[in-house]
GROMACS .gro file of C-alpha atoms in nm:
model
  403
    1VAL     CA    1   1.517  -3.010  -1.709
    2SER     CA    2   1.622  -2.646  -1.712
    3ASP     CA    3   1.747  -2.386  -1.957
    4PRO     CA    4   2.093  -2.256  -1.851
    5THR     CA    5   2.055  -1.952  -2.078
    6GLY     CA    6   1.765  -1.821  -1.871
    7ILE     CA    7   1.541  -1.779  -2.174
    8VAL     CA    8   1.301  -2.035  -2.026
    9GLU     CA    9   1.290  -1.981  -1.653
   10GLN     CA   10   1.065  -2.267  -1.543
   11ARG     CA   11   1.200  -2.614  -1.466
   12LEU     CA   12   1.047  -2.949  -1.550
   13VAL     CA   13   1.082  -3.276  -1.362
   14LEU     CA   14   1.069  -3.580  -1.590
   15SER     CA   15   1.045  -3.946  -1.503
   16PHE     CA   16   1.332  -4.157  -1.634
   17PRO     CA   17   1.124  -4.302  -1.923
   18ALA     CA   18   1.005  -3.952  -2.016
   19ALA     CA   19   1.364  -3.825  -2.001
   20PHE     CA   20   1.469  -4.107  -2.235
   21ILE     CA   21   1.198  -4.008  -2.482
   22ALA     CA   22   1.296  -3.643  -2.460
   23ALA     CA   23   1.658  -3.737  -2.535
   24GLN     CA   24   1.551  -3.891  -2.867
   25LEU     CA   25   1.405  -3.564  -2.994
   26ASP     CA   26   1.699  -3.464  -3.212
   27GLY     CA   27   1.506  -3.290  -3.491
   28HIS     CA   28   1.520  -3.595  -3.719
   29ALA     CA   29   1.348  -3.882  -3.536
   30THR     CA   30   0.983  -3.946  -3.614
   31LEU     CA   31   0.728  -4.047  -3.352
   32ASP     CA   32   0.768  -4.405  -3.472
   33ASP     CA   33   1.146  -4.381  -3.437
   34VAL     CA   34   1.113  -4.257  -3.079
   35ARG     CA   35   0.864  -4.531  -2.986
   36ASN     CA   36   1.087  -4.800  -3.139
   37ALA     CA   37   1.391  -4.667  -2.952
   38PHE     CA   38   1.191  -4.678  -2.630
   39HIS     CA   39   1.087  -5.040  -2.684
   40ALA     CA   40   1.447  -5.135  -2.762
   41GLN     CA   41   1.567  -4.969  -2.441
   42PHE     CA   42   1.286  -5.102  -2.221
   43PRO     CA   43   1.184  -5.449  -2.347
   44GLY     CA   44   0.837  -5.541  -2.230
   45ALA     CA   45   0.736  -5.182  -2.156
   46GLU     CA   46   0.470  -5.020  -2.371
   47VAL     CA   47   0.442  -4.667  -2.494
   48SER     CA   48   0.192  -4.549  -2.752
   49LEU     CA   49   0.235  -4.290  -3.023
   50ASP     CA   50  -0.016  -4.078  -2.834
   51ASP     CA   51   0.206  -4.097  -2.524
   52VAL     CA   52   0.509  -3.980  -2.721
   53SER     CA   53   0.309  -3.709  -2.895
   54SER     CA   54   0.167  -3.585  -2.564
   55LEU     CA   55   0.515  -3.548  -2.413
   56VAL     CA   56   0.638  -3.368  -2.724
   57ILE     CA   57   0.349  -3.121  -2.695
   58GLN     CA   58   0.422  -3.060  -2.325
   59LEU     CA   59   0.793  -3.001  -2.388
   60ASP     CA   60   0.717  -2.773  -2.681
   61SER     CA   61   0.461  -2.561  -2.498
   62ALA     CA   62   0.706  -2.518  -2.208
   63GLY     CA   63   0.980  -2.398  -2.443
   64PHE     CA   64   1.211  -2.699  -2.420
   65LEU     CA   65   1.220  -2.789  -2.790
   66GLN     CA   66   1.394  -2.596  -3.066
   67THR     CA   67   1.072  -2.493  -3.239
   68GLU     CA   68   0.868  -2.183  -3.310
   69SER     CA   69   0.749  -2.195  -2.949
   70TYR     CA   70   1.105  -2.162  -2.823
   71ALA     CA   71   1.175  -1.886  -3.076
   72ALA     CA   72   0.883  -1.693  -2.926
   73PHE     CA   73   1.018  -1.745  -2.573
   74GLU     CA   74   1.359  -1.628  -2.693
   75ALA     CA   75   1.226  -1.319  -2.868
   76ASP     CA   76   1.024  -1.217  -2.562
   77ALA     CA   77   1.315  -1.274  -2.323
   78PHE     CA   78   1.562  -1.079  -2.540
   79SER     CA   79   1.315  -0.795  -2.587
   80GLU     CA   80   1.240  -0.771  -2.216
   81PHE     CA   81   1.609  -0.767  -2.124
   82ARG     CA   82   1.703  -0.522  -2.401
   83ASN     CA   83   1.432  -0.274  -2.300
   84ARG     CA   84   1.511  -0.277  -1.929
   85PRO     CA   85   1.752   0.001  -1.825
   86THR     CA   86   1.882  -0.218  -1.542
   87ARG     CA   87   1.975  -0.577  -1.479
   88ALA     CA   88   1.708  -0.715  -1.245
   89ALA     CA   89   1.794  -0.882  -0.914
   90HIS     CA   90   1.734  -1.220  -1.073
   91LEU     CA   91   1.812  -1.433  -0.766
   92ALA     CA   92   1.650  -1.213  -0.502
   93GLY     CA   93   1.403  -1.421  -0.307
   94ARG     CA   94   1.572  -1.742  -0.415
   95ALA     CA   95   1.946  -1.732  -0.340
   96TYR     CA   96   1.913  -1.453  -0.084
   97PRO     CA   97   1.631  -1.250   0.076
   98ALA     CA   98   1.452  -1.004  -0.150
   99GLU     CA   99   1.369  -0.751   0.123
  100ALA     CA  100   1.645  -0.508   0.222
  101GLY     CA  101   1.621  -0.554   0.597
  102ALA     CA  102   1.608  -0.931   0.575
  103LEU     CA  103   1.901  -0.935   0.332
  104ARG     CA  104   2.114  -0.715   0.557
  105GLU     CA  105   2.039  -0.941   0.854
  106PHE     CA  106   2.119  -1.246   0.643
  107LEU     CA  107   2.455  -1.104   0.530
  108ASP     CA  108   2.535  -0.991   0.884
  109GLY     CA  109   2.509  -1.358   0.973
  110GLN     CA  110   2.752  -1.458   0.699
  111PHE     CA  111   3.022  -1.241   0.862
  112LEU     CA  112   2.961  -1.399   1.202
  113ARG     CA  113   2.907  -1.765   1.119
  114GLU     CA  114   3.168  -2.033   1.183
  115GLY     CA  115   3.476  -1.987   0.967
  116ALA     CA  116   3.382  -1.628   0.877
  117ALA     CA  117   3.570  -1.304   0.940
  118GLY     CA  118   3.414  -1.276   1.285
  119ARG     CA  119   3.293  -0.918   1.264
  120ARG     CA  120   3.080  -0.704   1.037
  121PRO     CA  121   3.200  -0.395   0.848
  122SER     CA  122   3.112  -0.119   1.093
  123ALA     CA  123   3.364   0.164   1.137
  124GLU     CA  124   3.428   0.411   0.857
  125PRO     CA  125   3.633   0.254   0.574
  126GLY     CA  126   3.999   0.341   0.545
  127SER     CA  127   4.158   0.580   0.298
  128SER     CA  128   4.375   0.343   0.092
  129VAL     CA  129   4.169   0.119  -0.137
  130LEU     CA  130   4.298  -0.230  -0.211
  131PRO     CA  131   4.395  -0.279  -0.575
  132GLY     CA  132   4.197  -0.602  -0.586
  133ILE     CA  133   4.037  -0.904  -0.423
  134ILE     CA  134   3.923  -1.252  -0.514
  135ALA     CA  135   3.593  -1.371  -0.366
  136PRO     CA  136   3.386  -1.682  -0.437
  137HIS     CA  137   3.073  -1.688  -0.649
  138ILE     CA  138   2.922  -1.994  -0.485
  139ASP     CA  139   2.586  -1.926  -0.317
  140PHE     CA  140   2.595  -1.746   0.018
  141GLN     CA  141   2.446  -2.041   0.203
  142ARG     CA  142   2.751  -2.253   0.127
  143GLY     CA  143   3.022  -1.990   0.090
  144GLY     CA  144   2.907  -1.670   0.259
  145HIS     CA  145   3.173  -1.707   0.530
  146SER     CA  146   3.445  -1.697   0.264
  147TYR     CA  147   3.301  -1.382   0.103
  148SER     CA  148   3.322  -1.215   0.444
  149HIS     CA  149   3.703  -1.237   0.455
  150ALA     CA  150   3.751  -1.064   0.120
  151TYR     CA  151   3.490  -0.796   0.168
  152LEU     CA  152   3.587  -0.708   0.524
  153ARG     CA  153   3.947  -0.662   0.410
  154LEU     CA  154   3.831  -0.451   0.115
  155TYR     CA  155   3.602  -0.237   0.332
  156GLU     CA  156   3.865  -0.175   0.596
  157SER     CA  157   4.114  -0.059   0.332
  158GLY     CA  158   3.888   0.210   0.188
  159ARG     CA  159   3.597   0.289  -0.042
  160PRO     CA  160   3.653   0.250  -0.418
  161HIS     CA  161   3.485   0.480  -0.664
  162THR     CA  162   3.465   0.193  -0.914
  163ALA     CA  163   3.481  -0.183  -0.888
  164VAL     CA  164   3.581  -0.368  -1.204
  165ILE     CA  165   3.418  -0.708  -1.157
  166PHE     CA  166   3.534  -1.009  -1.356
  167GLY     CA  167   3.282  -1.292  -1.342
  168VAL     CA  168   3.244  -1.629  -1.512
  169ALA     CA  169   3.017  -1.681  -1.813
  170HIS     CA  170   2.926  -2.040  -1.732
  171ALA     CA  171   2.744  -2.068  -2.066
  172ALA     CA  172   3.087  -2.024  -2.238
  173GLU     CA  173   2.981  -1.790  -2.516
  174PRO     CA  174   3.214  -1.773  -2.821
  175VAL     CA  175   3.379  -1.442  -2.726
  176PRO     CA  176   3.644  -1.384  -2.459
  177PHE     CA  177   3.460  -1.109  -2.270
  178ILE     CA  178   3.099  -0.995  -2.237
  179LEU     CA  179   3.022  -0.642  -2.119
  180SER     CA  180   2.702  -0.478  -2.001
  181ARG     CA  181   2.609  -0.115  -1.948
  182LYS     CA  182   2.300  -0.203  -1.746
  183ALA     CA  183   2.303  -0.096  -1.382
  184PHE     CA  184   2.273  -0.389  -1.140
  185GLU     CA  185   1.971  -0.392  -0.912
  186THR     CA  186   2.004  -0.533  -0.561
  187PRO     CA  187   1.758  -0.523  -0.269
  188LEU     CA  188   2.006  -0.278  -0.107
  189GLY     CA  189   2.007  -0.037  -0.399
  190THR     CA  190   2.113  -0.018  -0.763
  191LEU     CA  191   2.482  -0.007  -0.858
  192GLU     CA  192   2.538   0.221  -1.155
  193ILE     CA  193   2.784   0.159  -1.437
  194ASP     CA  194   3.108   0.357  -1.472
  195HIS     CA  195   3.050   0.460  -1.833
  196ASP     CA  196   3.378   0.653  -1.853
  197PHE     CA  197   3.567   0.333  -1.774
  198MET     CA  198   3.359   0.147  -2.032
  199ASP     CA  199   3.444   0.413  -2.290
  200ALA     CA  200   3.814   0.355  -2.217
  201ILE     CA  201   3.810  -0.024  -2.265
  202GLU     CA  202   3.559  -0.072  -2.547
  203PRO     CA  203   3.801   0.035  -2.827
  204ALA     CA  204   4.031  -0.255  -2.732
  205CYS     CA  205   3.764  -0.507  -2.833
  206ASP     CA  206   3.804  -0.655  -3.180
  207PHE     CA  207   3.491  -0.859  -3.104
  208ASP     CA  208   3.141  -0.743  -3.015
  209PRO     CA  209   3.141  -0.735  -2.633
  210TYR     CA  210   2.763  -0.681  -2.622
  211ARG     CA  211   2.646  -0.946  -2.866
  212HIS     CA  212   2.592  -1.194  -2.582
  213GLU     CA  213   2.493  -0.940  -2.318
  214PHE     CA  214   2.182  -1.144  -2.236
  215THR     CA  215   2.419  -1.384  -2.055
  216HIS     CA  216   2.434  -1.124  -1.777
  217LYS     CA  217   2.064  -1.172  -1.704
  218THR     CA  218   2.095  -1.495  -1.507
  219GLU     CA  219   2.471  -1.519  -1.448
  220HIS     CA  220   2.535  -1.508  -1.073
  221SER     CA  221   2.912  -1.466  -1.055
  222ILE     CA  222   2.898  -1.085  -1.085
  223LYS     CA  223   2.558  -1.048  -0.923
  224PHE     CA  224   2.676  -1.184  -0.587
  225GLN     CA  225   2.966  -0.935  -0.589
  226ALA     CA  226   2.721  -0.652  -0.658
  227VAL     CA  227   2.513  -0.760  -0.358
  228MET     CA  228   2.822  -0.766  -0.136
  229LEU     CA  229   2.938  -0.422  -0.254
  230ALA     CA  230   2.592  -0.277  -0.185
  231TYR     CA  231   2.599  -0.441   0.158
  232VAL     CA  232   2.938  -0.306   0.270
  233TYR     CA  233   2.928   0.037   0.099
  234GLY     CA  234   2.572   0.107  -0.006
  235PRO     CA  235   2.481   0.156  -0.372
  236GLY     CA  236   2.721   0.447  -0.433
  237VAL     CA  237   3.008   0.239  -0.577
  238LYS     CA  238   3.006   0.221  -0.955
  239ILE     CA  239   3.081  -0.106  -1.132
  240VAL     CA  240   3.223  -0.238  -1.458
  241PRO     CA  241   3.072  -0.586  -1.510
  242ILE     CA  242   3.286  -0.813  -1.730
  243LEU     CA  243   3.204  -1.179  -1.786
  244THR     CA  244   3.497  -1.395  -1.895
  245SER     CA  245   3.414  -1.666  -2.143
  246HIS     CA  246   3.608  -1.851  -2.414
  247PHE     CA  247   3.982  -1.779  -2.424
  248ILE     CA  248   4.249  -1.843  -2.678
  249ASP     CA  249   4.469  -2.112  -2.526
  250PRO     CA  250   4.708  -1.989  -2.393
  251PRO     CA  251   4.569  -1.637  -2.353
  252HIS     CA  252   4.899  -1.449  -2.328
  253GLU     CA  253   5.108  -1.301  -2.605
  254THR     CA  254   5.231  -1.540  -2.871
  255ASN     CA  255   5.536  -1.466  -3.088
  256GLY     CA  256   5.527  -1.103  -2.986
  257ALA     CA  257   5.172  -1.050  -3.112
  258ARG     CA  258   4.900  -0.950  -2.868
  259ASN     CA  259   4.587  -1.156  -2.908
  260PRO     CA  260   4.234  -1.022  -2.831
  261VAL     CA  261   4.255  -1.129  -2.467
  262SER     CA  262   4.584  -0.947  -2.410
  263ARG     CA  263   4.467  -0.633  -2.589
  264PHE     CA  264   4.152  -0.612  -2.381
  265LEU     CA  265   4.319  -0.686  -2.048
  266ASP     CA  266   4.595  -0.435  -2.120
  267ALA     CA  267   4.323  -0.176  -2.174
  268CYS     CA  268   4.159  -0.271  -1.844
  269ARG     CA  269   4.495  -0.247  -1.667
  270ASP     CA  270   4.571   0.094  -1.815
  271ALA     CA  271   4.223   0.230  -1.747
  272SER     CA  272   4.235   0.124  -1.382
  273ALA     CA  273   4.589   0.256  -1.335
  274ASN     CA  274   4.514   0.592  -1.499
  275ALA     CA  275   4.169   0.654  -1.350
  276PRO     CA  276   4.150   0.979  -1.150
  277TYR     CA  277   3.965   0.793  -0.875
  278PRO     CA  278   4.026   0.474  -0.673
  279VAL     CA  279   3.951   0.152  -0.860
  280THR     CA  280   3.948  -0.199  -0.720
  281ILE     CA  281   3.950  -0.519  -0.924
  282ILE     CA  282   3.725  -0.806  -0.813
  283ALA     CA  283   3.733  -1.164  -0.938
  284GLY     CA  284   3.412  -1.352  -0.854
  285ALA     CA  285   3.552  -1.699  -0.898
  286ASP     CA  286   3.518  -2.049  -0.760
  287LEU     CA  287   3.792  -2.309  -0.797
  288ALA     CA  288   3.758  -2.688  -0.836
  289HIS     CA  289   3.435  -2.871  -0.922
  290VAL     CA  290   3.498  -3.239  -0.857
  291GLY     CA  291   3.278  -3.546  -0.827
  292ARG     CA  292   3.004  -3.728  -1.016
  293ARG     CA  293   2.795  -3.411  -1.041
  294PHE     CA  294   3.070  -3.269  -1.263
  295GLY     CA  295   3.133  -3.575  -1.480
  296ASP     CA  296   3.395  -3.756  -1.271
  297ASP     CA  297   3.370  -4.133  -1.225
  298PHE     CA  298   3.457  -4.140  -0.855
  299ASP     CA  299   3.293  -4.057  -0.525
  300ILE     CA  300   3.425  -3.795  -0.287
  301ASP     CA  301   3.634  -3.926   0.001
  302ASP     CA  302   3.920  -3.790   0.212
  303ALA     CA  303   4.174  -3.885  -0.053
  304ALA     CA  304   3.983  -3.696  -0.323
  305VAL     CA  305   3.955  -3.389  -0.101
  306ASP     CA  306   4.330  -3.401  -0.033
  307ARG     CA  307   4.405  -3.420  -0.406
  308VAL     CA  308   4.189  -3.115  -0.473
  309ARG     CA  309   4.345  -2.921  -0.187
  310LEU     CA  310   4.702  -2.994  -0.295
  311ARG     CA  311   4.638  -2.889  -0.654
  312ASP     CA  312   4.450  -2.580  -0.542
  313GLU     CA  313   4.747  -2.491  -0.323
  314GLU     CA  314   4.973  -2.508  -0.627
  315ASP     CA  315   4.746  -2.277  -0.826
  316LEU     CA  316   4.692  -2.031  -0.542
  317ALA     CA  317   5.064  -1.996  -0.481
  318HIS     CA  318   5.088  -1.839  -0.829
  319VAL     CA  319   4.788  -1.618  -0.751
  320CYS     CA  320   4.958  -1.485  -0.438
  321ALA     CA  321   5.276  -1.430  -0.637
  322LEU     CA  322   5.076  -1.212  -0.878
  323ALA     CA  323   5.184  -1.439  -1.164
  324PRO     CA  324   4.892  -1.474  -1.409
  325GLU     CA  325   5.076  -1.677  -1.674
  326SER     CA  326   5.212  -1.923  -1.417
  327PHE     CA  327   4.867  -1.952  -1.260
  328TYR     CA  328   4.709  -2.029  -1.596
  329ALA     CA  329   4.977  -2.286  -1.676
  330SER     CA  330   4.932  -2.450  -1.336
  331VAL     CA  331   4.557  -2.493  -1.383
  332MET     CA  332   4.604  -2.633  -1.733
  333SER     CA  333   4.900  -2.860  -1.645
  334ASP     CA  334   4.655  -3.150  -1.611
  335ASP     CA  335   4.408  -3.016  -1.870
  336ASN     CA  336   4.206  -2.861  -1.590
  337ALA     CA  337   4.108  -3.200  -1.451
  338ARG     CA  338   3.945  -3.032  -1.148
  339HIS     CA  339   3.708  -2.830  -1.368
  340VAL     CA  340   3.822  -2.496  -1.224
  341CYS     CA  341   3.550  -2.267  -1.356
  342GLY     CA  342   3.711  -1.939  -1.246
  343TYR     CA  343   4.055  -1.967  -1.401
  344ASN     CA  344   3.993  -1.723  -1.687
  345CYS     CA  345   3.828  -1.486  -1.442
  346ILE     CA  346   4.119  -1.497  -1.196
  347TYR     CA  347   4.372  -1.471  -1.480
  348SER     CA  348   4.196  -1.157  -1.604
  349ALA     CA  349   4.194  -0.999  -1.259
  350LEU     CA  350   4.564  -1.073  -1.210
  351ARG     CA  351   4.650  -0.920  -1.547
  352THR     CA  352   4.442  -0.612  -1.472
  353VAL     CA  353   4.576  -0.554  -1.122
  354SER     CA  354   4.938  -0.593  -1.232
  355GLY     CA  355   5.147  -0.282  -1.177
  356ARG     CA  356   4.928  -0.154  -0.894
  357ALA     CA  357   4.949  -0.452  -0.657
  358ARG     CA  358   5.277  -0.530  -0.483
  359SER     CA  359   5.172  -0.823  -0.266
  360GLY     CA  360   4.907  -1.088  -0.245
  361GLY     CA  361   4.773  -1.308   0.029
  362LEU     CA  362   4.511  -1.571   0.091
  363LEU     CA  363   4.244  -1.489   0.346
  364HIS     CA  364   4.035  -1.805   0.341
  365TYR     CA  365   4.017  -2.137   0.158
  366GLY     CA  366   3.759  -2.412   0.184
  367TYR     CA  367   3.513  -2.631   0.002
  368ALA     CA  368   3.144  -2.712   0.013
  369PRO     CA  369   2.948  -3.020  -0.094
  370ASP     CA  370   2.734  -3.016  -0.403
  371PRO     CA  371   2.391  -3.166  -0.334
  372ALA     CA  372   2.406  -3.370  -0.655
  373GLY     CA  373   2.735  -3.536  -0.559
  374GLY     CA  374   3.070  -3.361  -0.552
  375ILE     CA  375   3.253  -3.067  -0.398
  376VAL     CA  376   3.326  -2.710  -0.498
  377SER     CA  377   3.635  -2.536  -0.360
  378PHE     CA  378   3.675  -2.160  -0.328
  379ALA     CA  379   3.901  -1.896  -0.178
  380SER     CA  380   3.922  -1.533  -0.077
  381ALA     CA  381   4.238  -1.333  -0.140
  382ALA     CA  382   4.352  -0.971  -0.134
  383PHE     CA  383   4.608  -0.780  -0.336
  384GLY     CA  384   4.780  -0.482  -0.176
  385GLY     CA  385   5.001  -0.200  -0.290
  386ALA     CA  386   5.293  -0.048  -0.108
  387GLU     CA  387   5.053   0.128   0.128
  388THR     CA  388   4.878  -0.199   0.221
  389SER     CA  389   5.183  -0.409   0.292
  390ARG     CA  390   5.006  -0.612   0.560
  391VAL     CA  391   4.861  -0.827   0.281
  392ARG     CA  392   5.142  -1.075   0.226
  393ILE     CA  393   5.197  -1.407   0.064
  394GLY     CA  394   5.139  -1.665   0.337
  395ALA     CA  395   5.166  -2.039   0.367
  396MET     CA  396   4.840  -2.226   0.338
  397SER     CA  397   4.879  -2.345   0.695
  398GLU     CA  398   4.877  -1.986   0.818
  399ILE     CA  399   4.541  -1.881   0.678
  400SER     CA  400   4.185  -1.979   0.753
  401LEU     CA  401   4.136  -2.326   0.608
  402GLU     CA  402   3.816  -2.524   0.612
  403PHE     CA  403   3.822  -2.897   0.542
   0.00000   0.00000   0.00000
């Protein structure tokens, strides 16, 4: 049992009978109701009222019931986050090393492992910054080789002043975008916020982009991009962290009227195009999430992998064509049956990079198993302008594939 909001950080492991009891705690059932439901589910098994009460007390004290105890956890967590000037390196020491030297060595290895770019960023970066890239947000252990393709291409093109990073709000808060003005800590240094860019895009919000800012605390989709930027450039690059959440469906203009998504993304596009310094757009996005772990009723076999790959190919062709509306329509043509978590994120990046990018190309595509049963697919891509014409739309068979 875990809290995806990050308010309660500890995890609990429950036996199946205890999990059943916990599932009955809906705010209305009495202790007698819970015990009776248990006996109906497990004939012949015994559970006392004291047993039920003891579990309730344990769950409550740990912050896993909607009670005054949880409200106290919530108030403390919100207060701590609100009062910190920076966003802490929440996953340091868990998803990647917390010490700078160990992290650099670890990321060096991601660029050299099988399926990776094959070399580390070393020479001075170029002088013509890519308009944008797509990189995964899966953990480095499973997808670090794919990150390497996007970030090596970005580094070799040049050094951006600002990286506008679109990530995924997996908690799906009820606003389309969530901003934060907190600098992002990494073991390799702290990436500061481009407040001028923030000032340019905030007026386009007819929603409160900071109401759900706490979502940034534990969300990893932007954090991993911040780590990679600090690794390839050092902490000097400024960032604009934008989590994509709930979208109007479809998100584009309807009957000539711009909806909140369009207004905001137009502002991001204009701000990046008119900035007096080089800006790159980054989408930290994974693709399909398929298998029993993600609610499907089938196991993963070669046929399932092929189905995912073919549908991903269809979607990515629209990405490389710099066609955000077609990409969105492609993902939703089967009601997003593959559970593509990054589609709003990629859509936003494509809308924002439009006008500055002239070509797009895939750099890497692959998938990784989920330990709970399933697969997650991901890709790296780059978007170039006229001065970076070597980034071209390519057939899937011509890029680095991993299946």
